[in-house]
Short mmCIF file of C-alpha atoms and ligand atoms in Angstrom, two decimals:
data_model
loop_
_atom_site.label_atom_id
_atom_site.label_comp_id
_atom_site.label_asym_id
_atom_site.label_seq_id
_atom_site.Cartn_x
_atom_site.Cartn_y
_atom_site.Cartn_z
CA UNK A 71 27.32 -13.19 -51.16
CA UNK A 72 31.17 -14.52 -50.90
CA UNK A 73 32.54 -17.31 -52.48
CA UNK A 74 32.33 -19.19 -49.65
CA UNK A 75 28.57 -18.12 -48.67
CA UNK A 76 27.86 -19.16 -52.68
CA UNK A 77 30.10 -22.60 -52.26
CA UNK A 78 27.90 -23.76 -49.04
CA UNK A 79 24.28 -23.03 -50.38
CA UNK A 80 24.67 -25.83 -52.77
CA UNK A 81 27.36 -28.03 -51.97
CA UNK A 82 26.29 -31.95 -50.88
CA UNK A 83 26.80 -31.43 -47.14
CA UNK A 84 29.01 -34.54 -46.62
CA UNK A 85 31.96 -32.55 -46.25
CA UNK A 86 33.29 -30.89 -43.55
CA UNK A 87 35.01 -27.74 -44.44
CA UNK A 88 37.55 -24.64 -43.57
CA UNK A 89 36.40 -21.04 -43.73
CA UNK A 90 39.31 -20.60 -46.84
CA UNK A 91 38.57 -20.72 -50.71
CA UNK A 92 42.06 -21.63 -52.41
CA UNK A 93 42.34 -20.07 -56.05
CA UNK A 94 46.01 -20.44 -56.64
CA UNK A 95 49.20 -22.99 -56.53
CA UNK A 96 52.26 -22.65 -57.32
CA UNK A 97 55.04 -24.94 -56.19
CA UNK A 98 54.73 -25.44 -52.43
CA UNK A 99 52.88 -22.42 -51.74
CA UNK A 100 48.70 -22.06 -51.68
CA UNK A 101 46.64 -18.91 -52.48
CA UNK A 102 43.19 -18.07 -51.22
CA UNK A 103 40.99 -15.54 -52.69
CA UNK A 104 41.76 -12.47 -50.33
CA UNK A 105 45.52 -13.16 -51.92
CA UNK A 106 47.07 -14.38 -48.63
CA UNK A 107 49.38 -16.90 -49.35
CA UNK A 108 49.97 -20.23 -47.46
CA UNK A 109 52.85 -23.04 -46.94
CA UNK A 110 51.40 -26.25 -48.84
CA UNK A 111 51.98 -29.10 -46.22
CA UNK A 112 48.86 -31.02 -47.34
CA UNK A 113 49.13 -31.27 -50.95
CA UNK A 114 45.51 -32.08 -51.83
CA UNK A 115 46.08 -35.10 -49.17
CA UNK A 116 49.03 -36.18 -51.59
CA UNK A 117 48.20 -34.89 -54.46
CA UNK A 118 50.60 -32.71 -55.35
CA UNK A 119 53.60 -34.75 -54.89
CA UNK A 120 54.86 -32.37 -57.52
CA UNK A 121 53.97 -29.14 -56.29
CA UNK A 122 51.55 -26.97 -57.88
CA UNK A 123 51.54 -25.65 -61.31
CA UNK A 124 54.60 -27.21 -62.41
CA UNK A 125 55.40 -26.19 -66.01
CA UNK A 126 56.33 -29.45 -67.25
CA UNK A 127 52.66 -30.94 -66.20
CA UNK A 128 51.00 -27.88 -67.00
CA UNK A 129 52.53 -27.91 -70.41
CA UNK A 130 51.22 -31.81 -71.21
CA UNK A 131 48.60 -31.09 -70.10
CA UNK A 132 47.77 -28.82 -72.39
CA UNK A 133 49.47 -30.33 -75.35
CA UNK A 134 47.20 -33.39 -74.99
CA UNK A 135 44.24 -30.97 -74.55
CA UNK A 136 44.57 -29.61 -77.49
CA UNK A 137 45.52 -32.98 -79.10
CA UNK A 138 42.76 -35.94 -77.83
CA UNK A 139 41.19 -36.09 -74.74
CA UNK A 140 38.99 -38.97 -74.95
CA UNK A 141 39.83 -42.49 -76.67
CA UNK A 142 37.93 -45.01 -74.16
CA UNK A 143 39.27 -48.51 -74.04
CA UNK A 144 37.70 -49.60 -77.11
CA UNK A 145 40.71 -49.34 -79.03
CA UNK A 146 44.23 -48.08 -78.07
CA UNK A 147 45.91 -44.79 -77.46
CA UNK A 148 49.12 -43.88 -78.14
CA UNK A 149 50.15 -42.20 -74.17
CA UNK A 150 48.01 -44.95 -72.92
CA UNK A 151 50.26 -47.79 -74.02
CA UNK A 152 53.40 -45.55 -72.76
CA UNK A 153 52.33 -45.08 -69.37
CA UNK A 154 51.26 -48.36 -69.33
CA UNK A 155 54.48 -49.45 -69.79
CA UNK A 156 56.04 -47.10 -67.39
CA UNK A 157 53.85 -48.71 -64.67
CA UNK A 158 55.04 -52.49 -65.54
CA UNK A 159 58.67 -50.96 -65.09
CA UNK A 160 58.63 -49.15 -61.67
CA UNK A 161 55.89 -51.14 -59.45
CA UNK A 162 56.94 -54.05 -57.76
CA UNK A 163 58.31 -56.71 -59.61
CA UNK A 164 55.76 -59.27 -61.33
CA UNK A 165 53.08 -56.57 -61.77
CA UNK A 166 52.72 -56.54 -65.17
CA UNK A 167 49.22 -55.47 -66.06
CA UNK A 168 47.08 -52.03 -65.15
CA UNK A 169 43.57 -51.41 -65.23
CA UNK A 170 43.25 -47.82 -65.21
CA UNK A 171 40.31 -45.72 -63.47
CA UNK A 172 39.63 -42.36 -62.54
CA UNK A 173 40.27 -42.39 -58.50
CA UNK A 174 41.38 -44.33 -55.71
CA UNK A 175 38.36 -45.93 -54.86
CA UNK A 176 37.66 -47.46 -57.78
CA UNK A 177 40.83 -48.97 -58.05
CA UNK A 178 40.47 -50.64 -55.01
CA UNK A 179 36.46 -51.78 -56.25
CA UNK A 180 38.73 -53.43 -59.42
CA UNK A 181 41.15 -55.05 -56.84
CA UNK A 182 38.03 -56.58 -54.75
CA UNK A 183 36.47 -57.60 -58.16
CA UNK A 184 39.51 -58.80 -59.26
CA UNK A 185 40.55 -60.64 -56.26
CA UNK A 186 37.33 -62.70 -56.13
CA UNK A 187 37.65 -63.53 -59.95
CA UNK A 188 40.92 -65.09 -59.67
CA UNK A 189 40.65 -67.11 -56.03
CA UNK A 190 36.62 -67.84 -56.49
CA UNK A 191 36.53 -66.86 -53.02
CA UNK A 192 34.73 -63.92 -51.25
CA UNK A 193 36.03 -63.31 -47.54
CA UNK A 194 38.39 -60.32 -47.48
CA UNK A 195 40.53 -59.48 -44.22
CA UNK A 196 41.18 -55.43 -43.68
CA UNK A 197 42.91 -53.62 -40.79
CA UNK A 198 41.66 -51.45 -37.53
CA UNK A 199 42.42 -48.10 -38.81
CA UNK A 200 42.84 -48.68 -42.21
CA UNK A 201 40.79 -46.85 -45.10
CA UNK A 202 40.49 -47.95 -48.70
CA UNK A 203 38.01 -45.18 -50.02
CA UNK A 204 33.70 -44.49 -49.39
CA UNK A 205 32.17 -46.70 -52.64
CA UNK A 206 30.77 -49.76 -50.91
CA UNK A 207 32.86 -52.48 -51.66
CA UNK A 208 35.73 -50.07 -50.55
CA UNK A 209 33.95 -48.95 -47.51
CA UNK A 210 34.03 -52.54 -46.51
CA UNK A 211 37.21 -52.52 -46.57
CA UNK A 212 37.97 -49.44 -44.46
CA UNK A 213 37.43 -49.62 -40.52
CA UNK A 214 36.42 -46.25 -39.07
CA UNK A 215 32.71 -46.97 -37.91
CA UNK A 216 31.61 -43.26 -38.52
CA UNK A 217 31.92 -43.79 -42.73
CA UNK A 218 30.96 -47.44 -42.22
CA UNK A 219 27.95 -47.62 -40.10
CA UNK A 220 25.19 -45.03 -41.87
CA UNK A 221 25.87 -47.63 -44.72
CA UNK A 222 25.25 -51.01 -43.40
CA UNK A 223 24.92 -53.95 -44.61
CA UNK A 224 27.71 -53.59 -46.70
CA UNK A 225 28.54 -55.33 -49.57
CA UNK A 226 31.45 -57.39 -48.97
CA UNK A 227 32.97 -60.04 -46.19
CA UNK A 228 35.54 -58.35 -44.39
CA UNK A 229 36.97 -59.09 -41.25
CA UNK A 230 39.05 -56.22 -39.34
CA UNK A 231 42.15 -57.36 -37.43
CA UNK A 232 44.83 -55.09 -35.98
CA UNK A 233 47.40 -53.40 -38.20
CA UNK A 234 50.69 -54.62 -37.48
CA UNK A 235 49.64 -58.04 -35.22
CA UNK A 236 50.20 -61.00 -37.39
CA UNK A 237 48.87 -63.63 -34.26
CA UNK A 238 45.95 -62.04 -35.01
CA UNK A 239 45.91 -61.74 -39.07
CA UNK A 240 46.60 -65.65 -38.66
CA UNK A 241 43.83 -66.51 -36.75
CA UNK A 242 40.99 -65.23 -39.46
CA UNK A 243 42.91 -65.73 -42.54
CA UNK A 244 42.39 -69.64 -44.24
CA UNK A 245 41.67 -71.43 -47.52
CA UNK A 246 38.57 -69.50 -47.93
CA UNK A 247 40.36 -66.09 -47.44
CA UNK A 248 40.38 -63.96 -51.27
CA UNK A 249 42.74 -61.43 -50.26
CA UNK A 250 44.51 -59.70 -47.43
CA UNK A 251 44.61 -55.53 -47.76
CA UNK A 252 46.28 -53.27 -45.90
CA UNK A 253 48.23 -49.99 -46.34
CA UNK A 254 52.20 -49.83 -46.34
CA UNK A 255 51.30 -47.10 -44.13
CA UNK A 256 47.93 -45.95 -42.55
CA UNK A 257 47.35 -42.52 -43.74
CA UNK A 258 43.81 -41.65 -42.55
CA UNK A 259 44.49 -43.79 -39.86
CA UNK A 260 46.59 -41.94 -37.69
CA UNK A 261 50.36 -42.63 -39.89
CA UNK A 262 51.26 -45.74 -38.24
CA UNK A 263 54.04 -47.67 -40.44
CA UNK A 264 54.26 -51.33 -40.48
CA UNK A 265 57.64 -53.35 -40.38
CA UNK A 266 58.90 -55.38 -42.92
CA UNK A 267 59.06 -58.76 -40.57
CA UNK A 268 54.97 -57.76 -40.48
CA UNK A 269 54.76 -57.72 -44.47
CA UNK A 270 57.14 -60.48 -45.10
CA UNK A 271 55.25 -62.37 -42.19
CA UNK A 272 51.82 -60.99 -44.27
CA UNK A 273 53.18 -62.85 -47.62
CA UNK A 274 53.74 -66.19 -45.84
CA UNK A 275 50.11 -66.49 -44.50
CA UNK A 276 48.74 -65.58 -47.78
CA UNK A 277 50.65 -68.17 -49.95
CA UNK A 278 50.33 -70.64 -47.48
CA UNK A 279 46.04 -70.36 -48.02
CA UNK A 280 46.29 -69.48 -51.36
CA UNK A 281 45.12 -65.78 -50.56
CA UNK A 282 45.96 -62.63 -52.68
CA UNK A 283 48.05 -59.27 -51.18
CA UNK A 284 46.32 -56.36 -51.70
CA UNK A 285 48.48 -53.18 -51.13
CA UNK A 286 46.68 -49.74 -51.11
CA UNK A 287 49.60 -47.49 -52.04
CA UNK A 288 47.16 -44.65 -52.84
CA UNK A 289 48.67 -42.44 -50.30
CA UNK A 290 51.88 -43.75 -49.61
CA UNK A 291 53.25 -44.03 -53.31
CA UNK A 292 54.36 -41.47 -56.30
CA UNK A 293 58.17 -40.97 -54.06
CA UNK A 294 56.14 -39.45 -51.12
CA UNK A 295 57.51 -41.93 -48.34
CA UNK A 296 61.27 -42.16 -49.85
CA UNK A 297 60.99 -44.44 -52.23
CA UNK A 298 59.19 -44.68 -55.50
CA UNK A 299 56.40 -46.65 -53.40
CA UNK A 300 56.78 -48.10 -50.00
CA UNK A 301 56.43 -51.63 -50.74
CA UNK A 302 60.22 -51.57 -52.28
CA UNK A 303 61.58 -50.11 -48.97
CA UNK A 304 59.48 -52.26 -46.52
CA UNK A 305 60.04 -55.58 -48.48
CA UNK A 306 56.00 -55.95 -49.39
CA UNK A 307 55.66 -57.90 -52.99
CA UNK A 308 51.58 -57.71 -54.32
CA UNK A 309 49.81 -59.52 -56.44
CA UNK A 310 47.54 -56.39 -56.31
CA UNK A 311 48.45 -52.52 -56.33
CA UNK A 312 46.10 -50.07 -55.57
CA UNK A 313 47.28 -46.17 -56.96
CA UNK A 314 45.80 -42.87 -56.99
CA UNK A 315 46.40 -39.56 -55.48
CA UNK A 316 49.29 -38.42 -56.89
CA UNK A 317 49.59 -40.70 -59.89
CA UNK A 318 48.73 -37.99 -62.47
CA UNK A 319 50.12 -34.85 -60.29
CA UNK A 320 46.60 -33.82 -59.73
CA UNK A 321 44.54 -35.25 -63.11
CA UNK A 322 42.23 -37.44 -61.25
CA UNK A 323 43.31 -40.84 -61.72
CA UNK A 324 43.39 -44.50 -60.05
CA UNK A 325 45.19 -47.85 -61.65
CA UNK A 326 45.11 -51.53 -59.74
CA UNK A 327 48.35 -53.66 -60.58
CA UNK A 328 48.14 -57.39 -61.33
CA UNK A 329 50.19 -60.01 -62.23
CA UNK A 330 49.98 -61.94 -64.95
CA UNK A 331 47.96 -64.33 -62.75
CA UNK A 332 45.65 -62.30 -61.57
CA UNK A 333 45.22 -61.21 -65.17
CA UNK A 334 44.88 -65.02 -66.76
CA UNK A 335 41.47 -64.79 -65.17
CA UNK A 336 39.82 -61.86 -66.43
CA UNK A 337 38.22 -61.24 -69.48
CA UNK A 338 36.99 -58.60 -71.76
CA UNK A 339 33.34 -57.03 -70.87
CA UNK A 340 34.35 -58.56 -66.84
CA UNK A 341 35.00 -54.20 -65.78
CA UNK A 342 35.35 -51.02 -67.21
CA UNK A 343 34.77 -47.48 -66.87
CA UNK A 344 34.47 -44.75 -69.78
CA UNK A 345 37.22 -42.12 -68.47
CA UNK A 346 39.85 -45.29 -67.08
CA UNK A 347 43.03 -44.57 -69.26
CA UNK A 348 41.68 -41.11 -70.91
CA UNK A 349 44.50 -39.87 -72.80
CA UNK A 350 44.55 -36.58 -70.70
CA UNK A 351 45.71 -38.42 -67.32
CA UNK A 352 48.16 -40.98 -68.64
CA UNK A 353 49.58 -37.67 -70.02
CA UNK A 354 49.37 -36.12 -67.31
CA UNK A 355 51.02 -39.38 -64.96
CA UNK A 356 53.82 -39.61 -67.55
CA UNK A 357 54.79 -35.94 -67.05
CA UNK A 358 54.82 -36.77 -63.55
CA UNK A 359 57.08 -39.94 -63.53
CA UNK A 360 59.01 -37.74 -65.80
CA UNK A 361 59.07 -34.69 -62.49
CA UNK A 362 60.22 -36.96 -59.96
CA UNK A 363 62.71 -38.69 -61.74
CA UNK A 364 64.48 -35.36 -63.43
CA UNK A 365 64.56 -33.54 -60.29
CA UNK A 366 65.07 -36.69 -58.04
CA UNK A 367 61.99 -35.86 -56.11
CA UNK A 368 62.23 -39.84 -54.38
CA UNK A 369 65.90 -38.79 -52.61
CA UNK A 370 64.53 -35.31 -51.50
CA UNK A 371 61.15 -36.82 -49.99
CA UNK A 372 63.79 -39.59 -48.24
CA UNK A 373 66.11 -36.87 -47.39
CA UNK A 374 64.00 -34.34 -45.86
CA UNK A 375 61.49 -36.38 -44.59
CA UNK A 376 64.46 -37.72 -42.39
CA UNK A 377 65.05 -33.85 -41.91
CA UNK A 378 61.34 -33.15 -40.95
CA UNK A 379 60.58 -35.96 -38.72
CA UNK A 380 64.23 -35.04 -36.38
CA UNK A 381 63.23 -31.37 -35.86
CA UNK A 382 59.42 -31.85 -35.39
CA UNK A 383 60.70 -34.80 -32.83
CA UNK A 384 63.30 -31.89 -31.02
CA UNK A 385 59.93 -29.74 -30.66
CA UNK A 386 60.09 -29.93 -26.30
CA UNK A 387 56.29 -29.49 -26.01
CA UNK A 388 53.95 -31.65 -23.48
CA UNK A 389 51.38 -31.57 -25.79
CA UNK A 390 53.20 -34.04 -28.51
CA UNK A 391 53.17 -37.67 -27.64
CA UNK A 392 54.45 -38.84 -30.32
CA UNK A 393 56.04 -38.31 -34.18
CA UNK A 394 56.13 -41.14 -36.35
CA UNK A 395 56.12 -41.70 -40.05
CA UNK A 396 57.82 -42.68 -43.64
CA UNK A 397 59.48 -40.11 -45.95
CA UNK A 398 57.17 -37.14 -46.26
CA UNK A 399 54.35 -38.87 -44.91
CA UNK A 400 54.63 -37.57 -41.32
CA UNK A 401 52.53 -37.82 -38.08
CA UNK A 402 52.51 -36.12 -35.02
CA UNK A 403 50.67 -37.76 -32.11
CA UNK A 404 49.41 -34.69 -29.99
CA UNK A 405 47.69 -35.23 -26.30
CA UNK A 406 45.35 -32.54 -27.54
CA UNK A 407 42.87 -32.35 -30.48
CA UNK A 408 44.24 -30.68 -33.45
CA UNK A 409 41.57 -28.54 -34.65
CA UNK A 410 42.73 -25.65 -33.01
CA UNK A 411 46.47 -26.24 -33.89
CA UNK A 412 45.17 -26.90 -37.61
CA UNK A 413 43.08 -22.99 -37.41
CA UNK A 414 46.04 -21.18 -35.76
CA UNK A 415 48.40 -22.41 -38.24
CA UNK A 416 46.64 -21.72 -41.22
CA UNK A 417 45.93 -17.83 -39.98
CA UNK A 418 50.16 -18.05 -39.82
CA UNK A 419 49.95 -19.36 -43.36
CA UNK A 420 50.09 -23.12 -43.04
CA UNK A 421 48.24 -25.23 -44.85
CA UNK A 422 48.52 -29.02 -42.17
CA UNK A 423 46.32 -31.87 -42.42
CA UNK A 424 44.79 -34.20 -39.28
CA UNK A 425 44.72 -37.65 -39.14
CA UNK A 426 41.88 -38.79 -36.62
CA UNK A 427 41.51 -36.21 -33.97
CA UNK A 428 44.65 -35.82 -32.58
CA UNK A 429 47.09 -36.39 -34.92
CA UNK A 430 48.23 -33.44 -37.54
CA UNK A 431 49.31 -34.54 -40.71
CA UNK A 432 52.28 -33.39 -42.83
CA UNK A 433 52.11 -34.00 -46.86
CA UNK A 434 54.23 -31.42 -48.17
CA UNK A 435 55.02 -31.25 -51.94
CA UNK A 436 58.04 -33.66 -52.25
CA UNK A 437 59.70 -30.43 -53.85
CA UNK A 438 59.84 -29.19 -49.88
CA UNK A 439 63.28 -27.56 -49.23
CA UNK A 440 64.96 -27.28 -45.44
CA UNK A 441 63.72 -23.40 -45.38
CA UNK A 442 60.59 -24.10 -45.95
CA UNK A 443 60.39 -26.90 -43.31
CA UNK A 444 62.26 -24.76 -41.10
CA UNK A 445 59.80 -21.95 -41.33
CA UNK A 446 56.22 -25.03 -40.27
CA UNK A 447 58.82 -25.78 -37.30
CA UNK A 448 58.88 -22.48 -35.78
CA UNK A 449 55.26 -21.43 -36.74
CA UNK A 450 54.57 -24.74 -35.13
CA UNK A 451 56.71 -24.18 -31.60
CA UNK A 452 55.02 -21.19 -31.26
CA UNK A 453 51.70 -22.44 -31.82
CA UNK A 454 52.19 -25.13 -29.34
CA UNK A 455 53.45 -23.03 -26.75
CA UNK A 456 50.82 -20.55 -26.88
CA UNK A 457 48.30 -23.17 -26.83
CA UNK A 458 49.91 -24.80 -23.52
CA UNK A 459 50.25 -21.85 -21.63
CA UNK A 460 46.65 -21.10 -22.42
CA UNK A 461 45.46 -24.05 -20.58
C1 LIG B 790 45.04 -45.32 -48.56
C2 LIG B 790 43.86 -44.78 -49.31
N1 LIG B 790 43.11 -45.62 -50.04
C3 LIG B 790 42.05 -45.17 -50.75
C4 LIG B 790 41.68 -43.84 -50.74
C5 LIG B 790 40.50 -43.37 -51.55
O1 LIG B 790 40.93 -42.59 -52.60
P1 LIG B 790 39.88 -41.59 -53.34
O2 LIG B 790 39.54 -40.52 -52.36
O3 LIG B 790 40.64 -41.08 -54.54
O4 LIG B 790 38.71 -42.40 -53.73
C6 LIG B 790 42.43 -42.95 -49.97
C7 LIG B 790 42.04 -41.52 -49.90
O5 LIG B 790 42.32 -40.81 -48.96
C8 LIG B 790 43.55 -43.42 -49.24
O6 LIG B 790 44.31 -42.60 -48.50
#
């Protein structure tokens, strides 16, 4: 029996895989288990904002290891309070406080929780297209019917309106609304980017009923859209931050950002969670801050994402409707389903992600270089070509 064979006989089942088995990172490049070696332009689904294997996170990791891996909440923790402070410095301004957790979804379960503490209200208003993770007040939250419906009822009032159309937000949202939450950028749901006049438009209608802002920066933050996270660049100020992903270079990890507000009305024994803050991660996401900043990781996501989105956009292929996207979070809109695409890249040694059906996905490592990109671009052409004149 092969790894895969052994992998599939007692896995769940609620995951839809590829016919690889990945044993090896390093940097941008992905090995599988027959030792052919792929172009990382999914990192994890932002992950590994990083890259993979870098010695600097490697070597924390290890250090705190073989130092303490487990000091729970109950008392304090000397890489705990550091990263904790780290996260009060570079998230938008006024988030002062951090609950920590071990994944995205539960740090958007702590912003639902949180957001009904402080408004005493429970009527939440999501997006079409957005997704906020599969727990069930987080499922809620997202929109796509196939997670939502086998679960039903759910456990939360949310109302969907469409991403981007603040008529709409306007008409649902009132004084018994807890919280707006959107993404700065849908990732899952297709890469669509919202303008700052939509955010800034977003802030009004929430202080005028008294309703929280919820950003999920899960995906879009750790540098990968150009800026440290993609509220700063788009003009969005929280009162709640949702992180994960990236946040400890691959440790799993989640945090929600509050203000001092928000935090007024909490209380201990109100949430928790045994592995939140484990010294291990906050190691881990301090050796990570530490990556991006030494090797300005932020200017080369900005700089060749800019660089990425031009030359996938100069692709001349009828099959691509559209490219859109922030930084290194990139989307190409084909008139096709990708699935194919997706296969006949990776046997060319490209590892691409889909968003939806028809859009493929680009999360390279932020450490991505212009010979690298140029190498997906004419992998890609080819691809394309081969796949129109085959129709
Ligand atoms: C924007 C966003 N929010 C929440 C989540 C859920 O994160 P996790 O899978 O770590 O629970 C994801 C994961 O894809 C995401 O992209």
């Amino acid at each position: 029996m092969n790894l895969i064979e052994q992998e599939s006989q007692h896995t769940s089942g609620v995951y839809g895989k590829r016919d690889v088995c990945f044993v090896r990172g390093d940097g941008t490049h992905l090995w599988d288990n027959e030792g052919k070696e792929y172009l990382d332009f999914g990192t994890g689904i932002s992950v590994a904002n990083v890259g993979h294997a870098h010695p600097q996170l490697v070597a924390a990791i290890a250090d705190q290891a073989a130092t303490l891996m487990t000091a729970p909440e109950l008392g304090y923790n000397d890489k705990r309070a550091q990263l904790l402070a780290k996260l009060a410095e570079v998230t938008p301004a006024g988030l002062d406080r951090f609950f920590l957790c071990n994944s995205g979804t539960e740090a958007i379960e702590a912003a639902i929780k949180f957001a009904r503490l402080a408004t005493g209200r429970h009527n939440f208003v999501a997006t079409m297209r957005g997704f906020h993770g599969r727990t069930l007040g987080a499922l809620a939250a997202t929109h796509n019917a196939k997670y939502r419906e086998p679960f039903k009822p759910l456990v939360a009032d949310f109302a969907h309106v469409p991403f981007g159309n603040i008529a709409k937000l306007a008409a649902v949202v009132n004084d018994e609304t807890a919280a707006v939450i959107l993404e700065p950028v849908q990732g899952e749901g297709g890469v669509r980017v919202g303008s700052s006049r939509y955010f800034k438009a977003v802030r009004e209608l929430c202080d005028k009923h008294g309703a929280l802002l919820i950003v999920d920066e899960i995906q879009t933050g750790m540098g990968r859209t150009g800026t440290l996270f993609a509220s700063e660049q788009l003009g969005i100020q929280p009162d709640i931050i949702a992180l994960g992903k990236a946040l400890a270079g691959g440790v799993p990890m989640g945090a929600t950002g509050i203000t001092q507000a928000v935090a007024d009305t909490l209380k201990p024994g109100l949430h928790g969670s045994t592995f939140g803050g484990n010294p291990l991660a906050c190691a881990a996401s301090l050796a990570t801050f530490a990556i991006i900043e030494d090797e300005n990781l932020v200017e080369n996501a900005r700089e060749m994402g800019a660089y990425f989105q031009e030359r996938l956009a100069e692709i001349n292929s009828p099959l691509i409707r559209e490219v859109r996207g922030l930084g290194l979070l990139i989307g190409v809109d084909m008139r096709v389903r990708v699935t194919p695409i997706l296969q006949a890249l990776m046997d060319r040694g490209f590892m691409v992600l889909n968003a939806g059906g028809t859009v493929l996905r680009f999360l390279p490592p932020l450490t991505i270089t212009q010979v690298e990109i140029e190498s997906l671009i004419t992998t890609l052409t080819s691809v394309l070509r081969e796949l129109h004149e085959s129709n």
